[in-house]
Short mmCIF file of C-alpha atoms in Angstrom, two decimals:
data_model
loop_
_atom_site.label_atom_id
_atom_site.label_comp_id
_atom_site.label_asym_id
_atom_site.label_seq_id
_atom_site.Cartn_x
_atom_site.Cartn_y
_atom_site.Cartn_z
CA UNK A 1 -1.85 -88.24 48.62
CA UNK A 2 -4.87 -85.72 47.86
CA UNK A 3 -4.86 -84.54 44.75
CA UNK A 4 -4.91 -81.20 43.88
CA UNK A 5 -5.34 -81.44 39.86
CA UNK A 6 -8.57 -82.28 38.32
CA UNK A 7 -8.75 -83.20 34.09
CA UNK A 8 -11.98 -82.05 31.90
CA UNK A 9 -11.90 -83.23 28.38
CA UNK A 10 -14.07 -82.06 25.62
CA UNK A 11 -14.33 -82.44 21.69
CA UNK A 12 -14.52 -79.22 19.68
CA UNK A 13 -14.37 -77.82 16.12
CA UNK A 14 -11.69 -76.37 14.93
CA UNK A 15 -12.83 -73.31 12.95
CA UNK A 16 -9.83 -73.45 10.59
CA UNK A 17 -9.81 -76.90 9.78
CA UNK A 18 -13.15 -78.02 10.61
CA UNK A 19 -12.07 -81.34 11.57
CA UNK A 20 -12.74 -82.38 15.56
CA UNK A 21 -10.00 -82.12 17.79
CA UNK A 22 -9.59 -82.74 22.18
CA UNK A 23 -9.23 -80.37 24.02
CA UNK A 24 -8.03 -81.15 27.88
CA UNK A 25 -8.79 -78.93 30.14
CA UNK A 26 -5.96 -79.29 33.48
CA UNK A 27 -7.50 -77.60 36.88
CA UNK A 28 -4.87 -76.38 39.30
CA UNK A 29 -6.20 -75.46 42.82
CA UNK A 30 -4.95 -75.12 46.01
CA UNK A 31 -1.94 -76.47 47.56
CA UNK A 32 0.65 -77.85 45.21
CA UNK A 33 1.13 -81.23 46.40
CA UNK A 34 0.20 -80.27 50.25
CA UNK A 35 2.00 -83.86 51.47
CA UNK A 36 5.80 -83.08 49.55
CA UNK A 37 6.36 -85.25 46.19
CA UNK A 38 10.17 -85.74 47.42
CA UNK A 39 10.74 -89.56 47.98
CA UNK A 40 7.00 -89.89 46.37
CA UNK A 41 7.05 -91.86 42.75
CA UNK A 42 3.92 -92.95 42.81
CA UNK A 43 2.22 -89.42 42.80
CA UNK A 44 4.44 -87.95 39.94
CA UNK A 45 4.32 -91.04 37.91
CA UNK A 46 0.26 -90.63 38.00
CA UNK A 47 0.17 -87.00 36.79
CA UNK A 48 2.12 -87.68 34.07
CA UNK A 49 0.28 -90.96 33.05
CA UNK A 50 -2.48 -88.62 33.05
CA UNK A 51 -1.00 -85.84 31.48
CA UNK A 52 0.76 -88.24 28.50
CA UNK A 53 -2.64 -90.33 28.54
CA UNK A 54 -4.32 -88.54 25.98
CA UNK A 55 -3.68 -85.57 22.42
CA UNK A 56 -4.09 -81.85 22.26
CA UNK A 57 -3.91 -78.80 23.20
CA UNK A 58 -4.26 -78.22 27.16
CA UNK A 59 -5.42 -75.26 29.02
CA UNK A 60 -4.22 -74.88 32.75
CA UNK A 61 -6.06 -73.28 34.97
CA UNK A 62 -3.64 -71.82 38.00
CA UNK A 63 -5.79 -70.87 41.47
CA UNK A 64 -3.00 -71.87 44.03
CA UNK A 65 -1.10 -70.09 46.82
CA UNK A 66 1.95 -72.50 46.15
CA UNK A 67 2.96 -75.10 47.77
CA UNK A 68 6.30 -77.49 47.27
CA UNK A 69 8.88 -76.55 44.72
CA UNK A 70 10.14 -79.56 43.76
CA UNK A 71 6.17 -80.88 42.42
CA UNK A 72 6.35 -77.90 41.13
CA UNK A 73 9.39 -78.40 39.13
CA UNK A 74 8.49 -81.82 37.80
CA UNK A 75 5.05 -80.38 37.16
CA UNK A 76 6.66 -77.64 34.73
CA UNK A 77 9.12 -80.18 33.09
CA UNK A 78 6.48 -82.29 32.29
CA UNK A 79 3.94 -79.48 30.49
CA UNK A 80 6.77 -78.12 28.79
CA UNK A 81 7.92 -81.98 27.52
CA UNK A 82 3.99 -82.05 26.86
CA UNK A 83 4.24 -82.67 22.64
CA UNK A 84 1.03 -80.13 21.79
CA UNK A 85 0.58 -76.61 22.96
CA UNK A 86 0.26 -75.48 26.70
CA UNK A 87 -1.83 -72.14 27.41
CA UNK A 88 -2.22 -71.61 31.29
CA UNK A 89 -4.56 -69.31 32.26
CA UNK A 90 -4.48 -67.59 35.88
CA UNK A 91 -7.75 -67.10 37.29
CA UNK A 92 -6.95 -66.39 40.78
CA UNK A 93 -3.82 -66.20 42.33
CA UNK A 94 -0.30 -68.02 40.76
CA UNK A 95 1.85 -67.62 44.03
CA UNK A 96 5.56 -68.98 44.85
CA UNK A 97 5.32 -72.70 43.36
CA UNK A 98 2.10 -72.30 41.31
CA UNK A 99 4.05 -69.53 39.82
CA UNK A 100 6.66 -71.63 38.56
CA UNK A 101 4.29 -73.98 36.81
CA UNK A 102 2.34 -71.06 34.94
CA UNK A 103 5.73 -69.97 33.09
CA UNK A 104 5.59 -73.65 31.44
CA UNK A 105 2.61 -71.84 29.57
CA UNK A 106 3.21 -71.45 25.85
CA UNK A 107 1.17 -69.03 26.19
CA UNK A 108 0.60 -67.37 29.55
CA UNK A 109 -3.29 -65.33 30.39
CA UNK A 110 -4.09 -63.43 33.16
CA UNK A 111 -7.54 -62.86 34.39
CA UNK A 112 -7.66 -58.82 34.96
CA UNK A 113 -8.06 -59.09 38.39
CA UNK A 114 -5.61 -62.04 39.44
CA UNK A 115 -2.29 -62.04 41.34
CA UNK A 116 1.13 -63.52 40.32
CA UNK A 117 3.79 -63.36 43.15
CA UNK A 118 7.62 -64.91 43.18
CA UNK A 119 9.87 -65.06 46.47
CA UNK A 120 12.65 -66.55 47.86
CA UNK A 121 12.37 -70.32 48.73
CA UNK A 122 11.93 -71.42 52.33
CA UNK A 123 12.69 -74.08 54.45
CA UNK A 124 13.02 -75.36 58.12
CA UNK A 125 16.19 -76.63 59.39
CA UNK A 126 17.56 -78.05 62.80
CA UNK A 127 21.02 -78.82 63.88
CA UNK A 128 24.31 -77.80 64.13
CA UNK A 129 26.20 -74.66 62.10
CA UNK A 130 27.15 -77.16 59.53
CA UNK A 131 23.32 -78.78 59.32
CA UNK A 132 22.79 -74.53 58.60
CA UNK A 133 24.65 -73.94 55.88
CA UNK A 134 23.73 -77.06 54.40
CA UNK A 135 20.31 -75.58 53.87
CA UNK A 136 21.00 -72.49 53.19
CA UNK A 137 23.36 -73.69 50.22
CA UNK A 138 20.44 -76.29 49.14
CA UNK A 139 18.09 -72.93 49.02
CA UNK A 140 20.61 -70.89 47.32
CA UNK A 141 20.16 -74.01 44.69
CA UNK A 142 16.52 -73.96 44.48
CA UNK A 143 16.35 -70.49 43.88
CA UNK A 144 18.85 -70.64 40.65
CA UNK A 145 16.61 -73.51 39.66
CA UNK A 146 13.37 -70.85 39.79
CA UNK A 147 15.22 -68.29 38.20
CA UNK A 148 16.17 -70.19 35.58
CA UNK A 149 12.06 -70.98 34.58
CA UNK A 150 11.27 -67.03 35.34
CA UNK A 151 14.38 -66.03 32.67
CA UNK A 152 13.52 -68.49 30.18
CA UNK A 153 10.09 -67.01 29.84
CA UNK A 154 10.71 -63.16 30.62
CA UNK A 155 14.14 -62.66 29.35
CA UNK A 156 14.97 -60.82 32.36
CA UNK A 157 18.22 -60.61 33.70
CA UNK A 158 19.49 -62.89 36.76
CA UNK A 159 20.26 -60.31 38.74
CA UNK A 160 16.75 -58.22 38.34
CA UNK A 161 14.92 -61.58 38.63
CA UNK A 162 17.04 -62.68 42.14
CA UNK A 163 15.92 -58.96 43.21
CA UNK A 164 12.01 -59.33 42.71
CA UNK A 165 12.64 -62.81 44.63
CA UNK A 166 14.31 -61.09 47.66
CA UNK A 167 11.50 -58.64 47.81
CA UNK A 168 8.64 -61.01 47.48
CA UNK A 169 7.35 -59.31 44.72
CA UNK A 170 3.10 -59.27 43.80
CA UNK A 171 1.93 -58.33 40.72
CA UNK A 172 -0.90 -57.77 38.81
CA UNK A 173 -1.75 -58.70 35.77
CA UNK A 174 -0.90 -55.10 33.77
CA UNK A 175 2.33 -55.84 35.98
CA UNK A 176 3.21 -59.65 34.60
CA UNK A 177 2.68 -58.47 31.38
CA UNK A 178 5.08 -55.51 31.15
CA UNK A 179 7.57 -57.48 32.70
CA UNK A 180 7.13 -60.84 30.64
CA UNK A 181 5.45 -63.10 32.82
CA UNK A 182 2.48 -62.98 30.97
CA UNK A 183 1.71 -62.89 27.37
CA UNK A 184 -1.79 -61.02 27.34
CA UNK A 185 -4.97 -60.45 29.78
CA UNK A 186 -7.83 -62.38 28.96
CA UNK A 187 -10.94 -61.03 28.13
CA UNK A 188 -9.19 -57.82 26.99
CA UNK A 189 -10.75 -58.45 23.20
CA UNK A 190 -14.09 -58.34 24.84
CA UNK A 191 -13.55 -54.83 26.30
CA UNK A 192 -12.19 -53.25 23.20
CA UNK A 193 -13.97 -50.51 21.95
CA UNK A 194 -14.55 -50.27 18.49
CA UNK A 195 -14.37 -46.20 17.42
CA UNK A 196 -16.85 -44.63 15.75
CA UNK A 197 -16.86 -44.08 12.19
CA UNK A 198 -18.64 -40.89 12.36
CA UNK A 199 -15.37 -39.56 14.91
CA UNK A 200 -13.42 -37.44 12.90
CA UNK A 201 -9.23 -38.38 13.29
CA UNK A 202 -9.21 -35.21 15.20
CA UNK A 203 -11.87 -35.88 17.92
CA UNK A 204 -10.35 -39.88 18.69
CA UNK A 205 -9.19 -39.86 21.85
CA UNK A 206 -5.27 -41.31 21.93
CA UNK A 207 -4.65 -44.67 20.92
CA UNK A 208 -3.49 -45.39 24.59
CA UNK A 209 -6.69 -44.19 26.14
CA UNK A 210 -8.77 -46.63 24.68
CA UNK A 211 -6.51 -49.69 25.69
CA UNK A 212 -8.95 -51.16 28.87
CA UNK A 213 -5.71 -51.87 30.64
CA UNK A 214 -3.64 -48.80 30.76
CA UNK A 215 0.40 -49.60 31.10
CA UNK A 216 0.55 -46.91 34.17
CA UNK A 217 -2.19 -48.67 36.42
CA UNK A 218 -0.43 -51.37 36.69
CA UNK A 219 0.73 -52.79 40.11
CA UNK A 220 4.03 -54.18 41.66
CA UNK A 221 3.53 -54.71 45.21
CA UNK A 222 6.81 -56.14 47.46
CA UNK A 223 7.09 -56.75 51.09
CA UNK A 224 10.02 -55.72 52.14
CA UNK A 225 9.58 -52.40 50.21
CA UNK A 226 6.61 -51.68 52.64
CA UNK A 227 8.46 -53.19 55.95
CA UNK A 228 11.07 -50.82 55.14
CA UNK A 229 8.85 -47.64 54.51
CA UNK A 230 7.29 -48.18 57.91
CA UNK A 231 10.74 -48.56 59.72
CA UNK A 232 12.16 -45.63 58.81
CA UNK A 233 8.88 -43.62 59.46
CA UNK A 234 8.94 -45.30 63.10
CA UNK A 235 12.14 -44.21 63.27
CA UNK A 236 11.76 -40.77 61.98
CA UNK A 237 9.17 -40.29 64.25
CA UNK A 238 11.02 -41.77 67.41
CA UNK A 239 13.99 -39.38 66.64
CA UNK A 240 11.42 -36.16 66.64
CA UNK A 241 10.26 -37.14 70.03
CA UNK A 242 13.72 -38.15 71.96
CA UNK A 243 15.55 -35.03 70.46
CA UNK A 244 16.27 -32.06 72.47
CA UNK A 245 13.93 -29.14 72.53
CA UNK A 246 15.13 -25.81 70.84
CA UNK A 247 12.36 -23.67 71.93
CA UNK A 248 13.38 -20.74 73.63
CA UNK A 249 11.72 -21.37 77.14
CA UNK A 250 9.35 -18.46 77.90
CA UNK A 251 10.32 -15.26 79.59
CA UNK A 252 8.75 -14.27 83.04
CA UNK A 253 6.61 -11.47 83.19
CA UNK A 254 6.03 -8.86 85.57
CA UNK A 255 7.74 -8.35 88.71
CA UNK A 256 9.81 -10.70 90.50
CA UNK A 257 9.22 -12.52 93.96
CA UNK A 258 12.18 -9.52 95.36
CA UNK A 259 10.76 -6.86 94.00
CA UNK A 260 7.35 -8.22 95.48
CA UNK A 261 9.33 -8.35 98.54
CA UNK A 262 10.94 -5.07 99.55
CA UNK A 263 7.80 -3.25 98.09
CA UNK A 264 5.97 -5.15 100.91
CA UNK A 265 8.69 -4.22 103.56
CA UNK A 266 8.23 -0.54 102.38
CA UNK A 267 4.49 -0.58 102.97
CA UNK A 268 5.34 -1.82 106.44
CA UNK A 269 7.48 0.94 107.80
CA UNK A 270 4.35 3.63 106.33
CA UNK A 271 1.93 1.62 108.92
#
């Protein structure tokens, strides 16, 4: 199998301590295991010797569309069995599976301008009506499974969590925050403004205002929302067009073709 992970160690200083200390650096792009981990042990087995390898602190970095759920579940079992601290950092996008893994995060960053999005699982099946429901009641399962890494780290209810699933749900990172999926936005200690010392108390703008990510621009985007909003305005608009007219139909004017008539048979007797 390709992989998709890539490891970059390094030695810094702690500034507390002063003493040295590793810090492993954990690269996440792409596909999440593009060729499926299920029946694979020799693939999981390697990520974790190289995960349990080596001490400290690891960053992830999450750039990934998704990819299968069940790497992705051994991938988050093993960060959050990882004995030092986890902080995964989204750079990019953390969609469907990649999502998943970023909520192993001790600590969960968002870059200001990535993307986090959670859906229902999918799957293809063939057979009979019995070979259906089998995998529909294996994705009912998986989806529990998700929901049960999304509540642990939001503290959002079952029920609100199954209903951001069902409607494929995007959200930026003002969005992950409010919610819980995130614990801060990086570089938002860069943008702070210091105020002035010369502004009077009177003349600071509100405390709000000078936040570089306000709480109402944030985003929550979902699918099904927007199908929905353009069927019913095709369907408003078909209705306009097949219902009946009301208009009054317009009134002749002038004479009529009779009256025409017998004024012409009147000019002919006066010839």
């Amino acid at each position: 199998m390709r992989k998709f992970w890539k490891w970059k160690n390094r030695t810094v200083t702690n500034q507390e301590t002063g003493q040295e200390q590793m810090e492993r650096t954990l690269f996440l792009n792409g596909t999440i295991a593009e060729e499926t981990w299920f029946d694979d042990d020799i693939t999981p087995a390697l990520f974790k010797d190289e995960l349990m390898s080596e001490s400290g602190r690891v960053t992830v970095w999450i750039n990934s569309p998704g990819g299968d759920c069940v790497a992705a579940a051994q991938i988050y079992n093993m960060l959050k069995d990882y004995k030092d601290s986890v902080t995964v950092k989204i750079d990019g996008i953390a969609a469907s599976a990649a999502s998943v893994i970023a909520m192993a995060g001790d600590e969960v960053l968002m870059s200001p301008v990535s993307m986090l999005m959670i859906h229902n699982p999918a799957t293809a099946a063939f057979g009979d009506s019995a070979e259906m429901q089998k995998a529909i009641d294996m994705l009912s399962g998986v989806k529990d499974s998700i929901i049960n890494a999304y509540e642990v780290k939001t503290g959002l209810s079952r029920a609100k969590l199954s209903h951001l699933m069902d409607a494929e749900t995007w959200m930026d990172a003002n969005k992950a925050l409010e919610l819980g999926f995130a614990d801060d936005i990086l570089f938002r200690n860069a943008q702070k403004q210091e105020p002035d010392e010369e502004d009077s108390d009177e003349n600071e703008p509100d405390k709000e205002e000078n936040l570089p990510f306000k709480k109402e621009s944030a985003v929550l985007f979902s699918r099904r929302a927007v199908a929905n909003s353009l069927i019913n305005k095709l369907a408003t608009h078909t209705k306009s067009k097949d219902a009946p007219s009301s208009a009054v139909p317009p009134q002749a004017e002038g004479r009529s073709i009779d009256e025409l008539y017998n004024q012409l048979n009147i000019i002919k007797h006066h010839i």
